[in-house]
XYZ file of C-alpha atoms in Angstrom:
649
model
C 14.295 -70.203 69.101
C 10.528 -69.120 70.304
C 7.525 -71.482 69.297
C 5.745 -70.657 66.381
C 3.987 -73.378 66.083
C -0.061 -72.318 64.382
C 1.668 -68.865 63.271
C -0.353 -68.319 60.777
C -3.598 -68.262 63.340
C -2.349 -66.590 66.212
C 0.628 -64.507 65.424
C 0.575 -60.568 65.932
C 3.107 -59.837 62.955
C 2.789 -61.275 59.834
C 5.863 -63.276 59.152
C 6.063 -61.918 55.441
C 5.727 -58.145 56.844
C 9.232 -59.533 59.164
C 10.584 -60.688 56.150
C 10.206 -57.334 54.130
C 11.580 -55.405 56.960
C 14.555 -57.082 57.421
C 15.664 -56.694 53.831
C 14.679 -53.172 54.029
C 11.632 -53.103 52.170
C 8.737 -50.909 53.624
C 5.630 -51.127 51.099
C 3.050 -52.347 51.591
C 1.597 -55.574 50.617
C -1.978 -56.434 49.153
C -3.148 -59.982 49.480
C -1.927 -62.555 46.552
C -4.284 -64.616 44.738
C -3.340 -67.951 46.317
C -4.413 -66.413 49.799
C -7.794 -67.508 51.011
C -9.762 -64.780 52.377
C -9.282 -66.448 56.059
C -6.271 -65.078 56.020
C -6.794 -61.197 55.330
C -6.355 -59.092 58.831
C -7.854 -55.401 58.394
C -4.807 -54.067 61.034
C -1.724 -54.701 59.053
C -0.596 -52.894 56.459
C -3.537 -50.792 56.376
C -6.832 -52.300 54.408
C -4.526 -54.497 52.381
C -3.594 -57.008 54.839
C -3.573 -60.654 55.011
C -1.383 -63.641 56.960
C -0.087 -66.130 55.570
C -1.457 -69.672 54.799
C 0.005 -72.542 56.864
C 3.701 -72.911 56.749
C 6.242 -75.412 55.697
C 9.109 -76.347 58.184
C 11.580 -74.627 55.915
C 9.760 -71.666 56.085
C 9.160 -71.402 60.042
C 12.864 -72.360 60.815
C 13.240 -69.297 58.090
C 11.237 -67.133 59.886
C 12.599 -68.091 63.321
C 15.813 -66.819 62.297
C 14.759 -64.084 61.488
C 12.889 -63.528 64.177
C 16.030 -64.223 66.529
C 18.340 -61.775 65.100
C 15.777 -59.189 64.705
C 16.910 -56.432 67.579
C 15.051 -56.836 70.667
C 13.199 -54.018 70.626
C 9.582 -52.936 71.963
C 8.396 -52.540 68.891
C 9.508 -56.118 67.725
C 9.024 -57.787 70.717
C 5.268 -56.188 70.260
C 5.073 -57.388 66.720
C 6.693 -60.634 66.950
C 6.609 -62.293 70.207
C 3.142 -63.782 71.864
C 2.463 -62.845 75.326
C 2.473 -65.305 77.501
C -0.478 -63.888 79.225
C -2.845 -64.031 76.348
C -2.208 -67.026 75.016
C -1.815 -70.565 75.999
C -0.740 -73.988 74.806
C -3.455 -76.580 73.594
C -3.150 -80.324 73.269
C -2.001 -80.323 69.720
C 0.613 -78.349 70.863
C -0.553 -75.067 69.156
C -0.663 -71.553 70.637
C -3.793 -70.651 71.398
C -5.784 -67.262 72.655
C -7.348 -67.055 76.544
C -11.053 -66.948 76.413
C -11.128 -63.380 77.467
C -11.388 -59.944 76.257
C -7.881 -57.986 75.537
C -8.141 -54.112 77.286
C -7.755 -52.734 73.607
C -10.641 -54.549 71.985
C -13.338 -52.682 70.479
C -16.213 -53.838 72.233
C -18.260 -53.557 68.981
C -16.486 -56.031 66.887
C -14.178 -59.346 66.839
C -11.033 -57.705 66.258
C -8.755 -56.261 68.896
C -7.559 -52.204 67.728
C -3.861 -52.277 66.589
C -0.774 -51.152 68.036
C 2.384 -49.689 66.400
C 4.369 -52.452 64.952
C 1.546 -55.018 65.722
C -1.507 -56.322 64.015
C -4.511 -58.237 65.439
C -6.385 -61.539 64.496
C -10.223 -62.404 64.298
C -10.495 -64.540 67.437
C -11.989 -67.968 65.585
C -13.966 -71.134 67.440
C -12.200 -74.372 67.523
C -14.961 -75.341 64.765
C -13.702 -72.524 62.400
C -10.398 -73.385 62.981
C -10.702 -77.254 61.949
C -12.576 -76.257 58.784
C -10.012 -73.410 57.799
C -6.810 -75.759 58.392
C -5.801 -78.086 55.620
C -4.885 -81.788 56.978
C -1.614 -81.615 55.162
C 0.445 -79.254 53.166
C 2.774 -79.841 50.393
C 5.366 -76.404 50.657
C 8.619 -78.176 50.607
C 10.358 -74.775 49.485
C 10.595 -71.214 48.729
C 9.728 -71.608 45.138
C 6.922 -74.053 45.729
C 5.408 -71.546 48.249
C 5.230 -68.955 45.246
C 4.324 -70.851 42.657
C 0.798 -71.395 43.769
C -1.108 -69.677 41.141
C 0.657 -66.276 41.252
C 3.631 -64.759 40.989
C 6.002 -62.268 42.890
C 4.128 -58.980 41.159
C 1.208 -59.534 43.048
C 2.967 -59.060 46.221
C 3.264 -55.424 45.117
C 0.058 -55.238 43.266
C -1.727 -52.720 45.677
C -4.649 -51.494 43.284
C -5.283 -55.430 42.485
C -7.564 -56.093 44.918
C -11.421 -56.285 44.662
C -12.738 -54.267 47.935
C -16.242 -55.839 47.970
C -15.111 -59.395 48.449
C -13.021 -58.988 50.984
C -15.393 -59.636 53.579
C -17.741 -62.430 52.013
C -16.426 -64.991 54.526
C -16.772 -63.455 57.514
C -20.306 -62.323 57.394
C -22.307 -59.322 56.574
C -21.060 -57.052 59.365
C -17.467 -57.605 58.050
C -16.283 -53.648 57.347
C -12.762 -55.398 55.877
C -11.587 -53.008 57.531
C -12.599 -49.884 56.564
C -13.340 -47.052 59.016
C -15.697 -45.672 56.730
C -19.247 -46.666 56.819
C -20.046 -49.457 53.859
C -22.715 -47.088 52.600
C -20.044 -45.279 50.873
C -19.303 -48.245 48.923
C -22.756 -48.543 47.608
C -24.330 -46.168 45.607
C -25.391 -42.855 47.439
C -29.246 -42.046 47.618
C -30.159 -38.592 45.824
C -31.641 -36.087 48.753
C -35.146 -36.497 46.907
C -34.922 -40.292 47.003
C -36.113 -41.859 49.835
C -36.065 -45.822 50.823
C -38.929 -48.406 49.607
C -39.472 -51.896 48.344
C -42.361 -53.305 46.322
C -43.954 -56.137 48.400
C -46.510 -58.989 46.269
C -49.596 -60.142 47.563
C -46.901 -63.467 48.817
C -44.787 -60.838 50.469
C -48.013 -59.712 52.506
C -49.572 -62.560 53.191
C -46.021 -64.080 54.406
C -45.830 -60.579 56.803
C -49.143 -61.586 58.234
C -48.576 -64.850 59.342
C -44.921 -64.330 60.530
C -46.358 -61.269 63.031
C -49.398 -63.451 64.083
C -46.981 -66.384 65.058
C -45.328 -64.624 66.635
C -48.056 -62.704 68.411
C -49.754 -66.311 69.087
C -46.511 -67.962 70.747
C -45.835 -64.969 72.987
C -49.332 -65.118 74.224
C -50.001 -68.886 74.269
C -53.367 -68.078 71.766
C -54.363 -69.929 68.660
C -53.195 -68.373 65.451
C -56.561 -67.224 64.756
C -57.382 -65.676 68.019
C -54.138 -63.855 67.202
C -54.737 -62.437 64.058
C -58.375 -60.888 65.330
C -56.108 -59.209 68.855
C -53.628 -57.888 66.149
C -56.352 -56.486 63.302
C -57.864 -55.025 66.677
C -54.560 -53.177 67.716
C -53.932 -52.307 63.797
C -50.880 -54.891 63.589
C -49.345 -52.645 66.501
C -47.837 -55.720 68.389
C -45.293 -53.937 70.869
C -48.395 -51.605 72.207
C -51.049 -54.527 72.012
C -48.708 -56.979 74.065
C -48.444 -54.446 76.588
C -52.220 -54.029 76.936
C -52.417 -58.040 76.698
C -50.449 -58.534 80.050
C -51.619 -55.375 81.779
C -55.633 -55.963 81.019
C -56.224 -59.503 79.527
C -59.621 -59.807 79.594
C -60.637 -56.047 78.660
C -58.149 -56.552 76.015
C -60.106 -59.739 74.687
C -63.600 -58.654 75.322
C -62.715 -55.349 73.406
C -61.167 -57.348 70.434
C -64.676 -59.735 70.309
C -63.066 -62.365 71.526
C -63.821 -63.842 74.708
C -62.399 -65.524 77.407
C -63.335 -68.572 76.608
C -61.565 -70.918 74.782
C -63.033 -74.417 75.505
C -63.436 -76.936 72.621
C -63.444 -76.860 68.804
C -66.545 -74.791 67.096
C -68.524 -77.563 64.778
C -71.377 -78.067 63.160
C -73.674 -80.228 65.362
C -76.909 -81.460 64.241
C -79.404 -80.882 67.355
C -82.936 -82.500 67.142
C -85.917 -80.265 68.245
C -83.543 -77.164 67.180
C -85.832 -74.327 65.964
C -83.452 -71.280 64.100
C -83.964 -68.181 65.017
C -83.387 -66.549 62.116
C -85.213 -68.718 59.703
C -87.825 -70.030 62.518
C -86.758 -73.490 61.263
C -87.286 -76.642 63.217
C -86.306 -80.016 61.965
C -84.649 -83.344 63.182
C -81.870 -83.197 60.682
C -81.222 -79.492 60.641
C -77.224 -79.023 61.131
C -76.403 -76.153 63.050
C -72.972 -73.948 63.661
C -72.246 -72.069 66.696
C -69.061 -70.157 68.099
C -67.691 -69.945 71.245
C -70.241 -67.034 72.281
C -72.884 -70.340 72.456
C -75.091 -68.358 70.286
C -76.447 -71.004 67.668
C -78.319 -70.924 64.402
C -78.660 -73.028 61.360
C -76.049 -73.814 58.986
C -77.959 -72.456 56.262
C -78.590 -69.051 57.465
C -75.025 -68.550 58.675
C -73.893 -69.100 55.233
C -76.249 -66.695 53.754
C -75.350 -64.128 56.179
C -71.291 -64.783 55.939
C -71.963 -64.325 52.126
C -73.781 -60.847 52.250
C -70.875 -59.880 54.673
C -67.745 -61.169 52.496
C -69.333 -60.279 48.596
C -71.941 -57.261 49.234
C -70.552 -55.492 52.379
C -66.813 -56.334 51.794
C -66.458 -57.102 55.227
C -63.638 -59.333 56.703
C -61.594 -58.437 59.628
C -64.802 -57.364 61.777
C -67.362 -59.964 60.970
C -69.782 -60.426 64.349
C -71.663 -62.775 65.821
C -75.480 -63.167 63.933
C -76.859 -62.614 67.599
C -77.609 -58.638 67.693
C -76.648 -58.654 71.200
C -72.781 -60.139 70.950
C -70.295 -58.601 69.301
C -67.511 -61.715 68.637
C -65.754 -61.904 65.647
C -65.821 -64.889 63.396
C -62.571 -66.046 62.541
C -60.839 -67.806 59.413
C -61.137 -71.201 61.336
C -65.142 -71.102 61.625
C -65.637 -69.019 58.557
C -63.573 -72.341 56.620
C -65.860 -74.422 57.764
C -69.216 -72.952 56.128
C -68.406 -70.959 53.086
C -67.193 -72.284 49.656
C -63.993 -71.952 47.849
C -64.264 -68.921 46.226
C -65.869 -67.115 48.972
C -62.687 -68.407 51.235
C -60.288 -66.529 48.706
C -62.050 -63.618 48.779
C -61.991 -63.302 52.128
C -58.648 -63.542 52.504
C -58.224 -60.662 49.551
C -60.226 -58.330 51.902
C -58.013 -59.624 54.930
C -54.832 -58.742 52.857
C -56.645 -55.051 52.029
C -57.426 -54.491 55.592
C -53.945 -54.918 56.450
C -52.249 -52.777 53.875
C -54.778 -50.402 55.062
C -54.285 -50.429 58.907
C -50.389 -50.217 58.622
C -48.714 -46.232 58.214
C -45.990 -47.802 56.566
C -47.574 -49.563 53.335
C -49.968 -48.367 50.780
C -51.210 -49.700 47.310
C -49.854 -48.899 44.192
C -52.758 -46.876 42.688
C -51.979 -48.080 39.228
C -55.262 -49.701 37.781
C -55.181 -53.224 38.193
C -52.390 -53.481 40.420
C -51.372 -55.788 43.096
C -48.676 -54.329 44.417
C -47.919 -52.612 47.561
C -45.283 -50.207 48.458
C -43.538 -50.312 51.796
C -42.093 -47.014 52.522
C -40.861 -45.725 56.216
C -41.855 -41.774 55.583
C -43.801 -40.698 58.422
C -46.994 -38.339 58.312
C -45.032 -35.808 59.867
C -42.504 -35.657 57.818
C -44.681 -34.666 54.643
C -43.372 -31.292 55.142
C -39.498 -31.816 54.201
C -39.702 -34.378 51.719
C -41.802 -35.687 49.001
C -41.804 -39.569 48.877
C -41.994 -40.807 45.352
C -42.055 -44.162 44.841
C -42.043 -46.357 41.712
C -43.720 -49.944 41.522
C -42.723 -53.128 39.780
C -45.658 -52.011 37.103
C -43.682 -49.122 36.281
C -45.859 -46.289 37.896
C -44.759 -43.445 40.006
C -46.502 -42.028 42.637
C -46.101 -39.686 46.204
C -46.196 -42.197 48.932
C -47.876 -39.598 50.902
C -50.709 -38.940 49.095
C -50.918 -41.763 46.301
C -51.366 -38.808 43.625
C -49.367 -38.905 40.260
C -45.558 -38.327 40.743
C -45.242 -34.463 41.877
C -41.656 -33.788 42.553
C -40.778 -31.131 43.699
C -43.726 -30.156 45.543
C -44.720 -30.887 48.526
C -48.068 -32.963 49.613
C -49.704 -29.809 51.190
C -49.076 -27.066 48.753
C -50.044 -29.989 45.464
C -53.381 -30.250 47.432
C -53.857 -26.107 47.712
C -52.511 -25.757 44.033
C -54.987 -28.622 42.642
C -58.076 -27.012 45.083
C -57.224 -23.130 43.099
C -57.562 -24.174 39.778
C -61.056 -26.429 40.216
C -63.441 -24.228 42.679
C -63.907 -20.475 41.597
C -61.373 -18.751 43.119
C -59.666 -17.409 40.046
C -63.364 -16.390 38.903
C -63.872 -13.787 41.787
C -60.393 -12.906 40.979
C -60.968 -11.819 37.230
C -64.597 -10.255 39.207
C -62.724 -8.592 41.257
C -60.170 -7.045 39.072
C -62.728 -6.294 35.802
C -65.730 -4.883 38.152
C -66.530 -2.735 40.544
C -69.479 -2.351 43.271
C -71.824 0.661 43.113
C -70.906 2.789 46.065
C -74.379 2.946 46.937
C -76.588 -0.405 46.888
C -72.933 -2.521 46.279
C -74.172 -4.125 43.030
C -71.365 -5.769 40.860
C -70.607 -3.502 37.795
C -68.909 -3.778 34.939
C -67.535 -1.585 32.412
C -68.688 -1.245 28.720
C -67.645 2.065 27.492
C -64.848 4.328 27.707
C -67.286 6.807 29.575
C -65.922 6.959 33.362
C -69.500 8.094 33.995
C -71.239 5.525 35.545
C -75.103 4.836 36.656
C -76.365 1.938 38.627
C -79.252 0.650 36.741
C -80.489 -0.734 40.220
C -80.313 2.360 42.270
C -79.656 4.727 39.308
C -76.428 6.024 41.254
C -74.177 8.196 39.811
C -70.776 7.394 40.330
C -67.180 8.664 38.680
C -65.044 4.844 37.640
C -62.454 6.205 38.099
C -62.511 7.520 41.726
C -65.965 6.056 42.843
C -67.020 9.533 43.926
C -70.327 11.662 43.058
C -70.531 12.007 39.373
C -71.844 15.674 40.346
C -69.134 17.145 42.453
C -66.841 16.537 39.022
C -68.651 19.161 37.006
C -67.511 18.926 33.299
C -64.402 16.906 33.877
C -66.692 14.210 32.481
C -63.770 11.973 30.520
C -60.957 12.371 33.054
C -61.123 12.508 36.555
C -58.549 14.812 38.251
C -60.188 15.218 41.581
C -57.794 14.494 44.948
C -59.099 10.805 45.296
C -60.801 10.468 48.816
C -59.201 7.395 51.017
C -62.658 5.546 50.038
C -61.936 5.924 46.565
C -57.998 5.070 46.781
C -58.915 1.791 48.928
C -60.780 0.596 46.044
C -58.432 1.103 43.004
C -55.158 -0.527 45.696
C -57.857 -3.311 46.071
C -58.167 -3.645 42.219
C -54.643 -3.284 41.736
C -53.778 -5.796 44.101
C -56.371 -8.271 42.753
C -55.242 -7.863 39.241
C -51.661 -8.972 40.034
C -52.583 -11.560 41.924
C -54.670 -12.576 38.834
C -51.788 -11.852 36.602
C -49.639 -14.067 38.532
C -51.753 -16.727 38.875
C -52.247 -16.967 35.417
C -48.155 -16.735 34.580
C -47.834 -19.926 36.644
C -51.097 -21.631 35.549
C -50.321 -21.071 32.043
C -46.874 -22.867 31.978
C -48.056 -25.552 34.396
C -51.106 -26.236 32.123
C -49.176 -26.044 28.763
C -46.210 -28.931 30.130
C -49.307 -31.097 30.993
C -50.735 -30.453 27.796
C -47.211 -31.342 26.351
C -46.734 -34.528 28.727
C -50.170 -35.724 26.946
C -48.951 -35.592 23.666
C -45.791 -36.823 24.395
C -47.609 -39.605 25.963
C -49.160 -39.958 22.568
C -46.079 -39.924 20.692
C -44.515 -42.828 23.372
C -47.077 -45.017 22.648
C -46.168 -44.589 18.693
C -42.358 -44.980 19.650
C -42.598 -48.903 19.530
C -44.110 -48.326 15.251
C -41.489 -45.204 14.613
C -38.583 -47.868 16.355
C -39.820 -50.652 13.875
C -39.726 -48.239 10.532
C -36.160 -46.474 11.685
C -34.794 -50.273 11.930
C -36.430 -51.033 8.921
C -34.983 -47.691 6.566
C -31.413 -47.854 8.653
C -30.238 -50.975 8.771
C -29.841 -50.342 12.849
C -30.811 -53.706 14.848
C -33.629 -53.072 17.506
C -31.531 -52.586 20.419
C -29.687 -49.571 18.121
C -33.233 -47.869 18.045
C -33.890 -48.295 21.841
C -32.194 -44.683 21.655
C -35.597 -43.256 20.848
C -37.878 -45.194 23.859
C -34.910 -43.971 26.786
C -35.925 -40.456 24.915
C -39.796 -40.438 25.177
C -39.169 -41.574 28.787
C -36.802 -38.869 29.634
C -39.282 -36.325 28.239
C -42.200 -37.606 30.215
C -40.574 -37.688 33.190
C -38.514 -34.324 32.797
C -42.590 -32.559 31.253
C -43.848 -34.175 34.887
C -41.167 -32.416 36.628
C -41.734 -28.745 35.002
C -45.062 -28.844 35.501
C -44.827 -28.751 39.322
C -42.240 -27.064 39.040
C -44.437 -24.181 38.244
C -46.788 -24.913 41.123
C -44.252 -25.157 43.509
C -42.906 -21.899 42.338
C -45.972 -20.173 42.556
C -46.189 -21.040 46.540
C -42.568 -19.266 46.829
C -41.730 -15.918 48.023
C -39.078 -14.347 46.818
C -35.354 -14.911 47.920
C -31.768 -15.729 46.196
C -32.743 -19.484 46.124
C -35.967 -18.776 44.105
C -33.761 -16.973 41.600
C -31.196 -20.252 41.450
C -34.380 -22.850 41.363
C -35.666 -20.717 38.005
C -32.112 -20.668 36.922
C -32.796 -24.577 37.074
C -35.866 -24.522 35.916
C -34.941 -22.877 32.870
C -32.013 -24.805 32.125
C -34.724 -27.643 32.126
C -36.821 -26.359 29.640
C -34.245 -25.242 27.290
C -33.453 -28.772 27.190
C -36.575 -30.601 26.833
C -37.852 -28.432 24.690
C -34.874 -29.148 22.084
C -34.972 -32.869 22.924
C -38.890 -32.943 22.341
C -38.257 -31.079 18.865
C -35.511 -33.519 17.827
C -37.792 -36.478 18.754
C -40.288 -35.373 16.482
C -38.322 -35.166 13.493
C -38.989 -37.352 10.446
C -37.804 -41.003 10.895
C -35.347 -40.925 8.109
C -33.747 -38.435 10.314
C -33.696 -39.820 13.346
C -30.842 -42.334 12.482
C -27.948 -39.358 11.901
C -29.672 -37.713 15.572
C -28.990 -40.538 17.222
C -25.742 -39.235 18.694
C -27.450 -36.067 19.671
C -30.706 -37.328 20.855
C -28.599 -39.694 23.548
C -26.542 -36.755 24.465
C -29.858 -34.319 24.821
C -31.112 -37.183 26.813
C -28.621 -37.622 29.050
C -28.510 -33.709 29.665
C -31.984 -33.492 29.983
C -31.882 -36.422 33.309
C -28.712 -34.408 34.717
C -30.880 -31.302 34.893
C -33.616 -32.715 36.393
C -31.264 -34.342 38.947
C -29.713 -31.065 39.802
C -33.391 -29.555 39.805
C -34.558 -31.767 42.284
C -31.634 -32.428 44.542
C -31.342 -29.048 45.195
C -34.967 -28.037 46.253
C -35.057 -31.457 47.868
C -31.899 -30.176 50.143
C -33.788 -26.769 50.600
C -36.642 -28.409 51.492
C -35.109 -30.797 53.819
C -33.416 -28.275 55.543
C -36.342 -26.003 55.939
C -34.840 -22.692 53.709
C -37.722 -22.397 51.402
C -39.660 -19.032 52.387
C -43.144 -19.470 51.085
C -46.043 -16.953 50.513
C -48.679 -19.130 52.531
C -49.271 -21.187 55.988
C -49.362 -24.694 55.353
C-alpha cells in the first residue's frame, strides 16, 4: 500500500474524485461548506474544485484500497501516484514537493497546468503549511466526516458556490481559476466612460510627500531640497533622476538650489549688521540668511515672504531677496519666519501648484470645491473620447477641458460650436444672404421693395437684383428679369444660395440646441422645487418620503438626458452626412420623444403625481436606457474613428 501520508497537501488526485470514479459516478463536484478555502484547486473538476481537509486513518486506509485495486493505468498512475522525482520525504515523515519548477508550470502563476486525469496544488511555504494544518483532528468515521455542517446534497450542489470568494485567501492575483480575465466579473465600463477617482486635499498632500521621499532617499537630499528638484521637473521623477545622475550640478543650479549643503539656515543676531534692504544697523538686529550667504534682516524677509505668499500667490518659486541669486526658499526656512496662517497658505498654493503641473489631475471647477480629479486621458487622445468625470460634490465636467458635461461632443468641435454662436459669424451670414454689393463701388445693399430695380445711393448705379446686370440693357422688363444671366451674375445668386443654407442650417441646429438649454434651466428650476412638491405629495398621499424619492431620480434623469440633447445638436451640426448620422438622429429622436413625455408628466399637478408614479419610474428608466444607447454608440464611432465630419479639427 503506497504512502499517503499529508494527502490532502500534496496529492495530484483528489481522493474524493477516486472515490466517485470507482463507484461509477462522473459529475462533478463543487466545494462543501465545511471545506476551507485552502483546500479549493482551480485544475480539478473544472472551476469547482477543492481537496479534501486532513484525513482520518479510516479514511486513508479507505482510500488506499482503493487506490490499490484501481487498474494500473497511465492515467491513474498520473492521477494517483506521486513521482518520486518531484517529491521527497521530510522529517515528519510527510511527502513533500522539490524546491524546483515542474516543465508544465505556467511561469506566470503558482500553479502547475493540468494533465488528463491529474490536478495540481498551490506549492505552499512551510509557514503556510503550519498555519493551515490543524494539531489534531477528530474524524473517527464516515459519518463524522459528513456531518460537519453539511450534508451529502452539497456534494452535488454545482450552482452553490459564491465565485467571488473563492480566491480571498490566496491574495488578489488569485483568478480561482478562471481563464477569463476578472474584469468580466466586475461590472463592464460603458465605451463613453473612462477611469477616474476623486482625490481630497489629504489624498494630495499624502501624493506629495510619498514622491518627495522617495525622490529624497534615491538621491541622498533633504526632503525639502527634494520637493524644489521635483516642482522644477513638474513632479516628472523618472526624467528628473535621469538628469540628476547625468548633470548634478546643472541640474541643481537650474532648480535654485545649490551645491551647497553645509549647516542648518538660522536666524543669527550679528552686531554691526547694517540691512540692505532697510539700511538698518543695530546691535540686536536678528538676521536670516540661506545657504546662498546672502543675508538681511529678519524683519524685511518677513515682509517680503508675505507680499510673495498673500499678494503675488507665489509658492513653489520663491527666490532669494538678493536681485542677483536666484535660490529658492524652501518650507524649512520659510517655517522659520512667517506665522501660522501664512504657513497654511503656503502650503494651499504648494498643493495648487501641484495639481497644476501634473497632466493627469485637474480641479473640480465646481465653486467652492476642493476636490481634484485624477484621470489618465491623455491630450492626444481628446480626439476619440470625451472624458467626463463626476466629483464627490456631485458635478460633472470634461476632464479635458473642465467645461460643463458635453457628451457626446468632442473637446475641439464644443470649442468651434461655443466660438460660432458668440463672435459675428452668423451676422455676416444673415448679411450675406439678405444683401447684396453694388456691382460698381461694392457697397452693402439691401432690399426694401419688390422693385428688382436697384440704384446705389453712393454711386447712383443702376443695377437689375435679380441678375446684377445694367438696369439699361433690360429695357422694359422692369419687374422680371429674363435675361441669360452672365457667369458674374450667376456667381453671385450660387453665393447667396449657398450662404442662405448655410444660415438655414445653422439656425435648425442652434434653435434645438438653444431651446434644450432653455429647457435644462427650467428644469433646473423645477429640481430645486422637487424637495417642497416631495413634501406636499407625502403629505396628500399618505406615501413615506422614500416613496416620493420617485420624483428627485426624475428631475435628475431629465437634467442629465436635456444636457445630453443639447450637444447632441452641436455635435450633429459638425457631421456630414452618412448611414451612421441617420442611426445617431434615429437616437436622438428616440431621446426626445422620451424626455419630452417624462418632462410633461413631471409637471403635472401633485395630486397626480401619486397614480404616475408607476409611469414616471418606467419613463425614467427609459429615458437613462436611451441616453446610454445614445452615447455608447457615438462613443464607439468616435473611438474607432468612423465619424465623417464637415470640418478640420
Amino acid at each position: 500500500m503506497p504512502d499517503i501520508t499529508g494527502i490532502n497537501k500534496e496529492v495530484t488526485g483528489c481522493v474524493l474524485c477516486v472515490v466517485s470514479r470507482k463507484r461509477g459516478l462522473d459529475i462533478p463536484i463543487s466545494r462543501p461548506a465545511f471545506f476551507s478555502r485552502q483546500h479549493i484547486q482551480p485544475a480539478c473538476h473544472g472551476q469547482n474544485a477543492f481537496t479534501t481537509p486532513p484525513l482520518t486513518r479510516k479514511r486513508k486506509a479507505a482510500a488506499a484500497t482503493l487506490v490499490d485495486n484501481e487498474p494500473k493505468t497511465a492515467a491513474t498512475k498520473a492521477s494517483v501516484a506521486l513521482s518520486p522525482a518531484a517529491t521527497t520525504t521530510s522529517s515528519s515523515g510527510q511527502l513533500s514537493r522539490k524546491k524546483q519548477k515542474p516543465a508544465d508550470q505556467d511561469p506566470d502563476t503558482d500553479f502547475t497546468l493540468a494533465t488528463p486525469g491529474s490536478f495540481s496544488v498551490p506549492v505552499r511555504s512551510k509557514e503556510e503549511e503550519d498555519i493551515d494544518t490543524p494539531a489534531s483532528t477528530s474524524m473517527e468515521s464516515d459519518e463524522d466526516f459528513m456531518s460537519v455542517g453539511s450534508s451529502p446534497d452539497d456534494f452535488l450542489d454545482t450552482q452553490g458556490s459564491d465565485v467571488e470568494s473563492l480566491g480571498e485567501d490566496f491574495g488578489d492575483d488569485f483568478d480561482g481559476g478562471f481563464s477569463k480575465d476578472k474584469d468580466i466579473i466586475a461590472t463592464k465600463r460603458k465605451p463613453y466612460e473612462v477611469e477616474f477617482s476623486v482625490l481630497s486635499p489629504e489624498d494630495i498632500d499624502r501624493e506629495q510627500n510619498l514622491q518627495i521621499n522617495e525622490v529624497s532617499s534615491i538621491l541622498g537630499l533633504p526632503p525639502e531640497s527634494s520637493a524644489i528638484l521635483l516642482r522644477y521637473g513638474r513632479w516628472n521623477r523618472e526624467k528628473l533622476i535621469e538628469s540628476y545622475m547625468d548633470h548634478p550640478e546643472k541640474t541643481l543650479e537650474e532648480a535654485g538650489l545649490g551645491t551647497n549643503f553645509d549647516g542648518t539656515p538660522h536666524t543669527e543676531v550679528i552686531p554691526g549688521f547694517v540691512c540692505d534692504i532697510c539700511c538698518e544697523d543695530g546691535d540686536d538686529l536678528e538676521t536670516y540668511a540661506m545657504r546662498c550667504g546672502h543675508r538681511f534682516c529678519v524683519d524685511c524677509y518677513r515682509h517680503y515672504l508675505r507680499q510673495k505668499i498673500r499678494e503675488e500667490g507665489e509658492a513653489a518659486r520663491i527666490e532669494c531677496p538678493s536681485d542677483s541669486c536666484n535660490m529658492i526658499v524652501d518650507s524649512k526656512s520659510l517655517g522659520l519666519l512667517v506665522t501660522d496662517d501664512l504657513k497654511e497658505r503656503y502650503h494651499a498654493l504648494l498643493t495648487r501648484t501641484y495639481v497644476d503641473d501634473k497632466d493627469n489631475l485637474k480641479w473640480c471647477p465646481a465653486p467652492n470645491c476642493e476636490y481634484a480629479i485624477d484621470c489618465p486621458v491623455k491630450q492626444r487622445d481628446l480626439r476619440r473620447i470625451v472624458p467626463t468625470v463626476q466629483c464627490d460634490c456631485r458635478h460633472y465636467f470634461c476632464f479635458g477641458c473642465t467645461l460643463n458635461d458635453h457628451q457626446p461632443a468632442p473637446c475641439t468641435l464644443v470649442k468651434m460650436w461655443l466660438k460660432k454662436c458668440e463672435d459675428d459669424s452668423e451676422t455676416a451670414n444673415w448679411i450675406s444672404a439678405n444683401t447684396k454689393e453694388c456691382p460698381r463701388c461694392h457697397s452693402t445693399i439691401e432690399k426694401n421693395g419688390g422693385c428688382n430695380h436697384m440704384t446705389c445711393r453712393k454711386c447712383k448705379h443702376e443695377f437689375c437684383w435679380m441678375c446684377m446686370g445694367l438696369w439699361s440693357e433690360h429695357g422694359t422688363s422692369w419687374y422680371n428679369c429674363n435675361r441669360y444671366e452672365e457667369k458674374s451674375g450667376s456667381d453671385a445668386r450660387s453665393a447667396q444660395a449657398r450662404s442662405r443654407a448655410s444660415l438655414e442650417r445653422y439656425l435648425h441646429y442652434y434653435n434645438r440646441y438653444a431651446n434644450h438649454e432653455q429647457s435644462a434651466k427650467l428644469d433646473k428650476d423645477l429640481y430645486l422645487k422637487t424637495e417642497k412638491k416631495m413634501t406636499s405629495l407625502q403629505s396628500q398621499s399618505g406615501l413615506s418620503w422614500i416613496e416620493v424619492q420617485f420624483l428627485d431620480t426624475a428631475s435628475q434623469a431629465l437634467q442629465q438626458c436635456r444636457q445630453t440633447l443639447k450637444w447632441t445638436y452641436a455635435f450633429a451640426y459638425y457631421l456630414a452626412r452618412n448611414n451612421l448620422t441617420e442611426i445617431f438622429e434615429d437616437n436622438q429622436k428616440d431621446l426626445e420623444m422620451a424626455v419630452e413625455s417624462l418632462s410633461e408628466m413631471f409637471e403635472k399637478p401633485v395630486p397626480e403625481l401619486a397614480n404616475l408614479k408607476v409611469d414616471i419610474l418606467d419613463k425614467t428608466a427609459y429615458c437613462n436606457k436611451r441616453r446610454v444607447i445614445l452615447l455608447s454608440d457615438t462613443a464607439e464611432n468616435l473611438k474607432n474613428g468612423e465619424w465623417s465630419f464637415n470640418v478640420e479639427w
